[in-house]
Tab-separated table of C-alpha atoms in Angstrom:
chain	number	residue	atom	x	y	z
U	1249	UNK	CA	-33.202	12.378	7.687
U	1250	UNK	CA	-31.918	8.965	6.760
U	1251	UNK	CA	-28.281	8.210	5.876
U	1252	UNK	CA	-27.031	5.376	4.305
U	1253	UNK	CA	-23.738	4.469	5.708
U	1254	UNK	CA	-20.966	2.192	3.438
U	1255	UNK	CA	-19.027	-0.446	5.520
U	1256	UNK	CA	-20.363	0.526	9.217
U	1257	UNK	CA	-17.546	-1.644	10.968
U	1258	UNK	CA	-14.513	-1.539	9.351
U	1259	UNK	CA	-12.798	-0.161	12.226
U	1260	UNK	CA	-14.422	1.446	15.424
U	1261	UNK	CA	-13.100	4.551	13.778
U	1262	UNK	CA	-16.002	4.591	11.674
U	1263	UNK	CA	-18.775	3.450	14.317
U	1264	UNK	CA	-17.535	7.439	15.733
U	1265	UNK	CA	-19.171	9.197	12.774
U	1266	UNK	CA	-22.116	6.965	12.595
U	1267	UNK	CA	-22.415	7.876	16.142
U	1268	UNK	CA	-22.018	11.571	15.175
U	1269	UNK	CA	-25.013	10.849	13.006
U	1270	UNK	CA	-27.216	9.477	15.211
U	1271	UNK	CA	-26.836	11.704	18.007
U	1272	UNK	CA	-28.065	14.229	15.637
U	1273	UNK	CA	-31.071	12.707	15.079
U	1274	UNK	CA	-30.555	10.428	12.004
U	1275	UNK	CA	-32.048	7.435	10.931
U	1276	UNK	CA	-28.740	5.064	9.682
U	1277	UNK	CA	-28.773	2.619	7.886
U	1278	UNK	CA	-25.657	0.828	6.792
U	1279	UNK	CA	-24.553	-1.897	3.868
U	1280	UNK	CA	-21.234	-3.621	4.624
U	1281	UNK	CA	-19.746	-7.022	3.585
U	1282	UNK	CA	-20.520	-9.531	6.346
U	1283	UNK	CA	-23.659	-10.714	8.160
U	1284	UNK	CA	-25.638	-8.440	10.615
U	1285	UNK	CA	-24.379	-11.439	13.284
U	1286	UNK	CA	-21.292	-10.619	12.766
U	1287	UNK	CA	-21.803	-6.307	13.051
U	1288	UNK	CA	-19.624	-5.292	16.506
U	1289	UNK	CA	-21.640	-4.403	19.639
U	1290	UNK	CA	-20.660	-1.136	19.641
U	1291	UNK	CA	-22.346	-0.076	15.776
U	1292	UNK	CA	-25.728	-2.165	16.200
U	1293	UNK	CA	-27.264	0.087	18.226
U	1294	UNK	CA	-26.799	2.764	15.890
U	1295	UNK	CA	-28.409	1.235	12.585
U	1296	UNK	CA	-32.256	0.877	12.086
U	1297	UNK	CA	-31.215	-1.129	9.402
U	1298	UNK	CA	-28.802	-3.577	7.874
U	1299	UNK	CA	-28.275	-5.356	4.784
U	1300	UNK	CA	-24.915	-7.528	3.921
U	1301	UNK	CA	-23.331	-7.714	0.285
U	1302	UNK	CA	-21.335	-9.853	-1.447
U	1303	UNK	CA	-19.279	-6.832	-2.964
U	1304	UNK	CA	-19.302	-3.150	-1.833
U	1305	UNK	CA	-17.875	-1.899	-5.302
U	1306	UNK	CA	-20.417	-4.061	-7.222
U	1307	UNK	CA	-22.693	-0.743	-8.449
U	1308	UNK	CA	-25.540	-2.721	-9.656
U	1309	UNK	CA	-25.661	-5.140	-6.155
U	1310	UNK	CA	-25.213	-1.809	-4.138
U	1311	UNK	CA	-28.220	0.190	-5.811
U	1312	UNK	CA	-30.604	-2.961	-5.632
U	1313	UNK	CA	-29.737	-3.390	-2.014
U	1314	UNK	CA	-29.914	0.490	-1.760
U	1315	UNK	CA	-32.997	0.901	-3.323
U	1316	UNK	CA	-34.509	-1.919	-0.747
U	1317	UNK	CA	-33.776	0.026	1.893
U	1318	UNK	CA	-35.102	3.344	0.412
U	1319	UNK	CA	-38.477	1.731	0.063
U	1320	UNK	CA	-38.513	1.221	3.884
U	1321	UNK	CA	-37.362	5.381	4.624
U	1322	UNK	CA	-36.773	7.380	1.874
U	1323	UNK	CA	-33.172	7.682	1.560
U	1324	UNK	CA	-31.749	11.006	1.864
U	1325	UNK	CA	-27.703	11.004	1.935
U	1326	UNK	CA	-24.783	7.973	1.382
U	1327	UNK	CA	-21.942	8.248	3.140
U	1328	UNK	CA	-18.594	6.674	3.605
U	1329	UNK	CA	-15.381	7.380	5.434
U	1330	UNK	CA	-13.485	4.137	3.065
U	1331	UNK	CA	-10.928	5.430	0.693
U	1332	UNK	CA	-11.915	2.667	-1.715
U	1333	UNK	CA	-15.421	3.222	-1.632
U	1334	UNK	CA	-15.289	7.197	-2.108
U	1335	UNK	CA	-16.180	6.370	-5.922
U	1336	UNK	CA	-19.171	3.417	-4.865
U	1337	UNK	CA	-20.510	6.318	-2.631
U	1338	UNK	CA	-20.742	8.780	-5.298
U	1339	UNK	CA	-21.995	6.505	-8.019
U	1340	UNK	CA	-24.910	5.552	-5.807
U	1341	UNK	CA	-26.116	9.055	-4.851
U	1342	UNK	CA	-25.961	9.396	-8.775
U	1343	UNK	CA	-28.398	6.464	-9.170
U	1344	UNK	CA	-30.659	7.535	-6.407
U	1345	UNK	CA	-30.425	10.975	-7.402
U	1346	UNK	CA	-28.732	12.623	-4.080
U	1347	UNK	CA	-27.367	15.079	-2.714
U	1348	UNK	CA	-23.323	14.851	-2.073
U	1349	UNK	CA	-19.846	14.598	-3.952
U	1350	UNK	CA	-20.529	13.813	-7.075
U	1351	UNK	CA	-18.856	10.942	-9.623
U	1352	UNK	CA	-16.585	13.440	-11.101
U	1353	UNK	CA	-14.871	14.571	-7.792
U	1354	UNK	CA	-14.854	11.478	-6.506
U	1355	UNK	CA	-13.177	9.998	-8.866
U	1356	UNK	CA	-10.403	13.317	-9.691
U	1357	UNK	CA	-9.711	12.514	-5.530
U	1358	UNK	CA	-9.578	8.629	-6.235
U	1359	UNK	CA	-6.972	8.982	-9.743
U	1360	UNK	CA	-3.722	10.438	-8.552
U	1361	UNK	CA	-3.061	10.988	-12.329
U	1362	UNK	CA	-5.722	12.618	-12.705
U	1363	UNK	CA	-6.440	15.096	-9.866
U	1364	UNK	CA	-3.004	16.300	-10.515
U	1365	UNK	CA	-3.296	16.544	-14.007
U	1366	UNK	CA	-6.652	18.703	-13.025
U	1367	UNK	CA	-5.254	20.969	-10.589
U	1368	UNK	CA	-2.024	21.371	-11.767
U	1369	UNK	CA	-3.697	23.190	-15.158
U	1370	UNK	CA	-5.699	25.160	-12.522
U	1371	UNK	CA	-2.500	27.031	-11.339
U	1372	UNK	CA	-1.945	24.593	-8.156
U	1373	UNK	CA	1.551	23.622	-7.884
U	1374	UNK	CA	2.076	20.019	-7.876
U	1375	UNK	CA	4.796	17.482	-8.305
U	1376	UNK	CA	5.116	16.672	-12.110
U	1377	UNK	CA	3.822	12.844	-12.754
U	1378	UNK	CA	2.872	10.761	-15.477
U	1379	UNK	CA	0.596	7.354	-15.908
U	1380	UNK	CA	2.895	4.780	-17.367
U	1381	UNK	CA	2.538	1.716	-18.700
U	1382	UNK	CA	5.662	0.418	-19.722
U	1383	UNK	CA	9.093	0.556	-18.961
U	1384	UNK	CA	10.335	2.682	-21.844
U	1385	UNK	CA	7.636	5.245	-20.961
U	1386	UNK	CA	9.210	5.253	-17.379
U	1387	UNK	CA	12.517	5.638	-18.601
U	1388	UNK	CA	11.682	8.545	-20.102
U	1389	UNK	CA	9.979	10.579	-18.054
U	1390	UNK	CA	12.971	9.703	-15.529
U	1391	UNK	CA	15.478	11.219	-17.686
U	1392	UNK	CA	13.071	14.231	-17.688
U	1393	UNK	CA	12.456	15.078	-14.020
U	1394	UNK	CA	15.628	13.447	-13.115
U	1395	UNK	CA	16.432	10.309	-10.267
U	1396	UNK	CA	14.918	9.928	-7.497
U	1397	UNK	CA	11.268	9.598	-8.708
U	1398	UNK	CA	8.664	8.530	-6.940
U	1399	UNK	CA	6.263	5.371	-8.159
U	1400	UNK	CA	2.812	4.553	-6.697
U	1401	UNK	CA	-0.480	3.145	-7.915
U	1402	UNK	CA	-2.827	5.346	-9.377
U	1403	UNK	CA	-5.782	4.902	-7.009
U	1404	UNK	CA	-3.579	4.180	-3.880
U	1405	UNK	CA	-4.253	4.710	0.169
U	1406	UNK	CA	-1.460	6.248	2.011
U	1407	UNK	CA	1.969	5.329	0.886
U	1408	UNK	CA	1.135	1.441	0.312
U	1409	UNK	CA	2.469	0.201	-2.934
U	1410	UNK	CA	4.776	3.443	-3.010
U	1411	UNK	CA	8.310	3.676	-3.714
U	1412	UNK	CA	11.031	5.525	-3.777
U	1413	UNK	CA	13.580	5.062	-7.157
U	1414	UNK	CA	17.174	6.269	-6.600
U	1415	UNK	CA	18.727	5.246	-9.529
U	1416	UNK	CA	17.982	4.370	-13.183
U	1417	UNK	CA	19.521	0.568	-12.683
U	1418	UNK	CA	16.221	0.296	-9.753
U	1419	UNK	CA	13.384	1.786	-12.093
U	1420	UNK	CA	12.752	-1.800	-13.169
U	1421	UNK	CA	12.431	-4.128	-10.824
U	1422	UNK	CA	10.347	-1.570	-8.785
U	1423	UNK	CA	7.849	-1.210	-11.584
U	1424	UNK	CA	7.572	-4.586	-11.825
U	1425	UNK	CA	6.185	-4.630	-8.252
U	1426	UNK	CA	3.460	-2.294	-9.680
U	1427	UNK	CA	2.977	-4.829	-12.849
U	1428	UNK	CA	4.388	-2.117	-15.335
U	1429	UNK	CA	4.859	-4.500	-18.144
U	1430	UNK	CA	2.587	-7.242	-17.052
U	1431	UNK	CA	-0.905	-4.897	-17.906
U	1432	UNK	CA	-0.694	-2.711	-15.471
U	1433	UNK	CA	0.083	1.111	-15.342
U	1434	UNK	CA	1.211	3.146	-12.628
U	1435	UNK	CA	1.748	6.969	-11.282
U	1436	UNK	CA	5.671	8.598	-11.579
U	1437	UNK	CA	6.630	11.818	-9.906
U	1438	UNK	CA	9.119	13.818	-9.548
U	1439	UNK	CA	10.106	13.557	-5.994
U	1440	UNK	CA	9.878	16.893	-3.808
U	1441	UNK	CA	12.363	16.860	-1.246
U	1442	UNK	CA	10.688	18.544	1.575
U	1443	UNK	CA	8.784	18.444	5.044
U	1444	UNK	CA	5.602	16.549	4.859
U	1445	UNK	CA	2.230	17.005	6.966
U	1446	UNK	CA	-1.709	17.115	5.763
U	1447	UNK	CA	-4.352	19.786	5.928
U	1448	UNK	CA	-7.620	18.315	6.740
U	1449	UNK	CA	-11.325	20.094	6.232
U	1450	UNK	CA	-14.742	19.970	7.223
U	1451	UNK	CA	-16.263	21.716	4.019
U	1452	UNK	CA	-19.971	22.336	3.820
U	1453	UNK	CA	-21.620	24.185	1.165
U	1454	UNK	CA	-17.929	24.185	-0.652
U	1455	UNK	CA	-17.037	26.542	2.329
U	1456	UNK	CA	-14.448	25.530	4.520
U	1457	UNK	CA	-16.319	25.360	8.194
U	1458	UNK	CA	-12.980	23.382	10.261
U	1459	UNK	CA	-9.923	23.126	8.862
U	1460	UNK	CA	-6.497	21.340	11.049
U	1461	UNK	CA	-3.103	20.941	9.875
U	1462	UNK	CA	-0.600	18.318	11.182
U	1463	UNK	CA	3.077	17.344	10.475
U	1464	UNK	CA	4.433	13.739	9.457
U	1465	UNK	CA	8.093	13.169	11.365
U	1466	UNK	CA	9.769	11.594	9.368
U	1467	UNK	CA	7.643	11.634	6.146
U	1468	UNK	CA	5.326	8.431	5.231
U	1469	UNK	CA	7.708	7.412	2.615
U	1470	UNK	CA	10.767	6.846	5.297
U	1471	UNK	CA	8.206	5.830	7.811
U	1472	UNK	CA	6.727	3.029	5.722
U	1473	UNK	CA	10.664	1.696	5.027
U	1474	UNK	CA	12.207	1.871	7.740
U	1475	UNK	CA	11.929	-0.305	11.031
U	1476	UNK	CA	13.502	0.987	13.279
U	1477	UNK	CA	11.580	4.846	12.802
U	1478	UNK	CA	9.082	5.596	15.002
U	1479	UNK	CA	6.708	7.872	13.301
U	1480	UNK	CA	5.146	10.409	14.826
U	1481	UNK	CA	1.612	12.602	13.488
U	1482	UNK	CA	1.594	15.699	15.495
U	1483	UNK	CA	-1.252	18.091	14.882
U	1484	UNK	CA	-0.866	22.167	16.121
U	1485	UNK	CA	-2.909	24.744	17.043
U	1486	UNK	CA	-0.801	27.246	15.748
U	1487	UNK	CA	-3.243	27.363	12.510
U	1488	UNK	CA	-3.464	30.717	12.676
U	1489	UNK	CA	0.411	31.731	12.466
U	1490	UNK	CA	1.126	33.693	9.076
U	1491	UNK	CA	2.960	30.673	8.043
U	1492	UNK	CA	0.362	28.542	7.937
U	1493	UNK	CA	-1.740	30.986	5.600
U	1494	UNK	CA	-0.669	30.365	1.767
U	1495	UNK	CA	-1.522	26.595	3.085
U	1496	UNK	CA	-4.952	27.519	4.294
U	1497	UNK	CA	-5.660	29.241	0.997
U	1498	UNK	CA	-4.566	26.207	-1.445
U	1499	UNK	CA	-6.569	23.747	0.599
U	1500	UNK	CA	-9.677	26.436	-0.014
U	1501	UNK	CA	-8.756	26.707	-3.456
U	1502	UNK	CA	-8.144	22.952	-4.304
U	1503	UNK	CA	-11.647	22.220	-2.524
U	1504	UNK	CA	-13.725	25.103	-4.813
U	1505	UNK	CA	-11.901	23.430	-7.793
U	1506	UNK	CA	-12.747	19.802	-7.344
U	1507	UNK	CA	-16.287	21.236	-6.312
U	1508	UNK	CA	-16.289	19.019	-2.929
U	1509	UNK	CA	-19.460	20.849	-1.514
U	1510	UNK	CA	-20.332	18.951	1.664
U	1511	UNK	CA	-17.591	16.446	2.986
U	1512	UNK	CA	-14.587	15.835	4.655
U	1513	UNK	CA	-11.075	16.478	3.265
U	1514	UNK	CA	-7.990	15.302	3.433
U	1515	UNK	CA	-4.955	16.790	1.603
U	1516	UNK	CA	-1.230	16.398	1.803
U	1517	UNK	CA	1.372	18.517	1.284
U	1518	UNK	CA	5.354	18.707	1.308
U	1519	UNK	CA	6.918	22.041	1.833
U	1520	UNK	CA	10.631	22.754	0.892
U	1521	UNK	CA	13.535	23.997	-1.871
U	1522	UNK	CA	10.315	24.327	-4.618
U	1523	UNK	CA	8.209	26.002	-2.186
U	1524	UNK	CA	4.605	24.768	-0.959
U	1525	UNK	CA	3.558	21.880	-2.998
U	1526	UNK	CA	0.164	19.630	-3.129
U	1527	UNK	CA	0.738	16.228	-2.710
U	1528	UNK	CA	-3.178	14.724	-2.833
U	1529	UNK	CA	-6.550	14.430	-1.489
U	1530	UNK	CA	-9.328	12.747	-0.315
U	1531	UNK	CA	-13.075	13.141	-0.044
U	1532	UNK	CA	-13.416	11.582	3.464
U	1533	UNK	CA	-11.622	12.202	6.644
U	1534	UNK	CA	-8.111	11.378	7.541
U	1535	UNK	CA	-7.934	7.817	8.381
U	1536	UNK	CA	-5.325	6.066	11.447
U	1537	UNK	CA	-8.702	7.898	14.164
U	1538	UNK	CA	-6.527	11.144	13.106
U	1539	UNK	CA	-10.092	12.699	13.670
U	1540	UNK	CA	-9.960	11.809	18.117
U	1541	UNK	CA	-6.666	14.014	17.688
U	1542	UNK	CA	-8.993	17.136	16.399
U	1543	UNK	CA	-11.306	16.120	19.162
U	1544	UNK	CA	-9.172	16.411	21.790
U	1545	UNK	CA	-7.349	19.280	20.809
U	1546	UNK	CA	-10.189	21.215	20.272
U	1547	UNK	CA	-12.640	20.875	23.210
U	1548	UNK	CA	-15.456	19.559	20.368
U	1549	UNK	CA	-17.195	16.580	19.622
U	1550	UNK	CA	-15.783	16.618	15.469
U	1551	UNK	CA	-17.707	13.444	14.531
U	1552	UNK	CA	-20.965	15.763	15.467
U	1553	UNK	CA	-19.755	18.706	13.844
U	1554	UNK	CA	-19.357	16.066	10.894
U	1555	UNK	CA	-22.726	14.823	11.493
U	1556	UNK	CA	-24.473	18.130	11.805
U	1557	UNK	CA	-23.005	19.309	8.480
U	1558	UNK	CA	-23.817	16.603	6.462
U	1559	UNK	CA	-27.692	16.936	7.747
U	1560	UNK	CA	-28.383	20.291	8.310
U	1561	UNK	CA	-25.335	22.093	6.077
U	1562	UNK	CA	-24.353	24.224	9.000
U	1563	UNK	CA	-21.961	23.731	11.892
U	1564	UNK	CA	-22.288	24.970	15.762
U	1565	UNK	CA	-19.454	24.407	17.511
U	1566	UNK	CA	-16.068	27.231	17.540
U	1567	UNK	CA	-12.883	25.027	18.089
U	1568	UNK	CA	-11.123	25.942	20.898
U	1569	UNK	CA	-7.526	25.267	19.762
U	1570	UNK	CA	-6.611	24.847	22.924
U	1571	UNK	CA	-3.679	21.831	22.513
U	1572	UNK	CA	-1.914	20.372	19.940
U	1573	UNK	CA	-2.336	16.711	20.035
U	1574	UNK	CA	0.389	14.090	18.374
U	1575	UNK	CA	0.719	10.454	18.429
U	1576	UNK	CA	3.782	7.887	18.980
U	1577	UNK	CA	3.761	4.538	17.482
U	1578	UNK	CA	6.580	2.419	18.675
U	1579	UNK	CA	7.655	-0.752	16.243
U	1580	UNK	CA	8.447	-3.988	17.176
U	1581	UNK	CA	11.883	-4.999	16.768
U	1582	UNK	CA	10.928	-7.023	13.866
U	1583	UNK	CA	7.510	-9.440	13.041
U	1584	UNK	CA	6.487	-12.466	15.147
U	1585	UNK	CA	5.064	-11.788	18.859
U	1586	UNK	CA	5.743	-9.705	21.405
U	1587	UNK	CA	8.542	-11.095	23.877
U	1588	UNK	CA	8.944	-8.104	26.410
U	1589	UNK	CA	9.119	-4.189	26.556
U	1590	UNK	CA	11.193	-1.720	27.779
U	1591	UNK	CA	10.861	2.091	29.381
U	1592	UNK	CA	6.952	1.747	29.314
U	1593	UNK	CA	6.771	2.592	32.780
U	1594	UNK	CA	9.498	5.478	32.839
U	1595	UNK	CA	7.631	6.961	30.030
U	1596	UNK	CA	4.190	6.784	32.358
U	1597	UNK	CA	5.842	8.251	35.098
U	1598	UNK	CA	7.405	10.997	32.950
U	1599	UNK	CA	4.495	11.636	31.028
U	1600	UNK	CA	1.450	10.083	32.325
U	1601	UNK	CA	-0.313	13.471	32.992
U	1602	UNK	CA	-0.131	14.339	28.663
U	1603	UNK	CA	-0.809	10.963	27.975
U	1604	UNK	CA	-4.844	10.629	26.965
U	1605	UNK	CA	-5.086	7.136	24.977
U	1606	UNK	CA	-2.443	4.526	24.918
U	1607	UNK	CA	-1.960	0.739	23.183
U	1608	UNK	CA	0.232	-1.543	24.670
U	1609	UNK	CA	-0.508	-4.898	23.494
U	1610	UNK	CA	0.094	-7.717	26.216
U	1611	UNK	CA	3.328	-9.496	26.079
U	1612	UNK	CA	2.704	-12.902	23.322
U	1613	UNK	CA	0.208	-10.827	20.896
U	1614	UNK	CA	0.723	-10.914	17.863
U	1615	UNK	CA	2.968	-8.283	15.953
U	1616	UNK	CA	0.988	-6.455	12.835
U	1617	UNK	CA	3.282	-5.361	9.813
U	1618	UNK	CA	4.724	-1.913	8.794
U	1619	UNK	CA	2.114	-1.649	6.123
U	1620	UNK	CA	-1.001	-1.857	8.599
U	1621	UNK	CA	-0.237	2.335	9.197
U	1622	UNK	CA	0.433	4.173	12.810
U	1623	UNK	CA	-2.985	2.792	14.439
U	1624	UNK	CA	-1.568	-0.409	15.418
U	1625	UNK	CA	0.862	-2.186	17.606
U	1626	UNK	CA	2.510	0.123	20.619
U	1627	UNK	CA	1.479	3.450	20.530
U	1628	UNK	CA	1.004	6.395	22.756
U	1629	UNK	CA	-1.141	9.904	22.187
U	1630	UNK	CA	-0.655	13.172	24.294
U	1631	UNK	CA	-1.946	16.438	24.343
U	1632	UNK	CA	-0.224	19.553	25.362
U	1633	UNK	CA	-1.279	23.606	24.950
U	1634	UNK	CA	2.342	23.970	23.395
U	1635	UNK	CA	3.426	22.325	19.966
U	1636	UNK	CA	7.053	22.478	20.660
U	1637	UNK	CA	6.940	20.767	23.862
U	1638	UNK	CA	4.341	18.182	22.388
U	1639	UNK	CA	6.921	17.323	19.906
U	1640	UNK	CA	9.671	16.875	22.467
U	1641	UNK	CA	7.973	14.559	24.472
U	1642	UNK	CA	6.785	12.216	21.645
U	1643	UNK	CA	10.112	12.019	20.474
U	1644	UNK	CA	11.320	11.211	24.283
U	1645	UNK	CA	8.643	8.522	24.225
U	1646	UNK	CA	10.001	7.085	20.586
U	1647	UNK	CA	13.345	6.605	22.000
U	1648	UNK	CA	12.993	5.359	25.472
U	1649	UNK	CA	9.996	2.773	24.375
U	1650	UNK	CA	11.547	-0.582	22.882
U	1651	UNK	CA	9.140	-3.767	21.947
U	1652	UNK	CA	11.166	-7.162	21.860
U	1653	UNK	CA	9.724	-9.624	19.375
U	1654	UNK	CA	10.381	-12.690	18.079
């Protein structure tokens, strides 16, 4: 089977389910944005086939390139594990007539507006929101759900461009970030005070073959804000626990009702005063390597079980559950390069036997900013058979670590 693979090397995240693919006896072949010269060590070995264009969203330059390809092996599947090109994905299998999430649910999991608009008229509770446009719009709606709302862009990744709006005197020059006024029009929600974590599928067939549910500490919002936090992912293997159930069942649901089929999900959630309520989802895995977490914790090679249901519709492998896995990521004391660190090695000593994977970037790199997510700068990621103690330790290891920059 052949499978066309969108942006091969944007991180060696992605090289892991092009691996998946291969070792399952694909033929890949891959269109990114640079020149094959350029394609990391690691991925070329994995791709029959390579063709560079200027611009991965341009459908007409993607089907011509596409279509190239096809004329070489018969294309049989496109795949992408890129937020922004979820939508280019679909489009193409549309053009080539293939299997695969199609343009509509692609593009309800792309428009935050949208999706919840969908779902919430389906019976899933959600957060109420509205597109606006323009201040007085805003305004409004504020005075409906009542301060704090929440403002993001409409096709967004992770909590960039999101913010939090206290007060009615703030609603302005927040929008403005968002060019409300200038053009532009933007997603408002009522904020849902609550815990926040993410509920993450392999769904074949539209039935749900691996599902995995971790917990944000603190919640993206406060993570993305603040400094000084250092945020934590920390995935259990208490899945089965009755508390976990009504969870399990609205994932399900939400899946059968954007008719994903054959993909990875990803779907957030906050749960508190109002009860369980969706938050949003993708139609690709969780990004920040959140899939090495699954793999560890569950004795199973995911990016295969990926693989094998995206080729053959079925999936081998029983996960084992046997550890909840969590990562660390420690900040640097503010943006330049990194001067010294402190408690690294009483944290190695302490917990060297839990600790699997580790990045401690040598003293004069370069510090990368808040917004780059939890996959960067210092961070640590252990494994341990019992969530509670997993916790505890990664919150030892976010209070002892400190990173000096200037």
């Amino acid at each position: 089977m052949h499978v066309l693979f969108l942006a091969p090397d944007t991180h060696v995240y992605n090289h892991e389910f092009i691996r998946g693919l291969k070792e399952m006896g694909a033929t890949v072949t891959a269109l990114g944005p640079g020149p094959k010269e350029r394609l990391s060590a690691r991925v070329k070995p994995y791709l029959s086939e390579y063709s560079a264009v200027r611009n991965l969203l341009d459908e007409k330059e993607l089907e011509t390139r596409a279509r190239d390809l096809d004329r070489i092996v018969r294309i049989d599947r496109v795949e992408t594990i890129d937020e922004p090109l979820v939508v280019a994905a679909a489009k193409l299998r549309a053009a080539l007539g293939l299997e695969g999430p199609s343009v509509r649910t692609a593009e309800l999991c792309r428009d935050k507006s949208a999706m919840k608009d969908f779902l919430r008229s389906n019976g899933v509770p959600c957060a109420d929101s509205l597109v606006v446009d323009s201040l007085g719009a805003a305004e409004a709606f504020a005075e409906k759900v009542g301060y704090p709302v929440i403002a993001k862009p409409r096709a967004g990744f992770g909590s960039l461009g999101t913010y939090r709006i206290d007060a009615a005197k703030d609603l302005r020059a927040n929008l403005t970030k968002l060019r409300i006024g200038a053009g532009g029009s933007a997603l408002l929600e009522e904020f849902v005070d609550g815990h926040e974590g993410f509920y993450d599928t392999l769904t074949v067939g539209g039935s749900v073959r691996h599902d995995f549910v971790s917990h944000y500490y603190p919640g993206c919002l406060e993570a993305m804000q603040r400094r000084e936090v250092s945020p934590k992912i920390v995935h259990t293997n208490r899945i089965d626990a009755d508390g976990y159930q009504e969870l399990r069942r609205m994932g399900a649901r939400v899946n059968e009702l954007l008719g994903i089929g054959t993909s990875a999900t990803h779907m957030e959630w906050f749960f508190g005063t109002k009860g369980l309520r969706f938050s949003e989802i993708g139609a690709r895995p969780a990004g920040e390597m959140i899939w090495d977490l699954y793999r560890v914790a569950n004795d199973v090679d995911v990016y295969r079980e990926w693989a094998e249901g995206i080729l053959v519709g079925k999936t081998s492998r029983t996960l084992s559950r046997r550890y909840s896995t969590g990562a660390v990521q420690i900040r640097p004391s503010r943006d330049g390069r990194v001067q010294h660190y402190e408690g690294v090695e009483r944290v190695r000593q302490k917990f060297g036997n839990h600790i699997y994977q580790s990045e401690i970037p040598p003293v004069g790199s370069p510090t990368l900013p808040l917004e780059k997510g939890w996959h960067v700068n210092t961070w640590f990621r252990l494994r341990h058979p019992d969530y509670d103690t997993l916790k505890a330790m990664l919150d030892e290891i976010g209070d002892i670590v400190k990173v000096v920059a200037g």
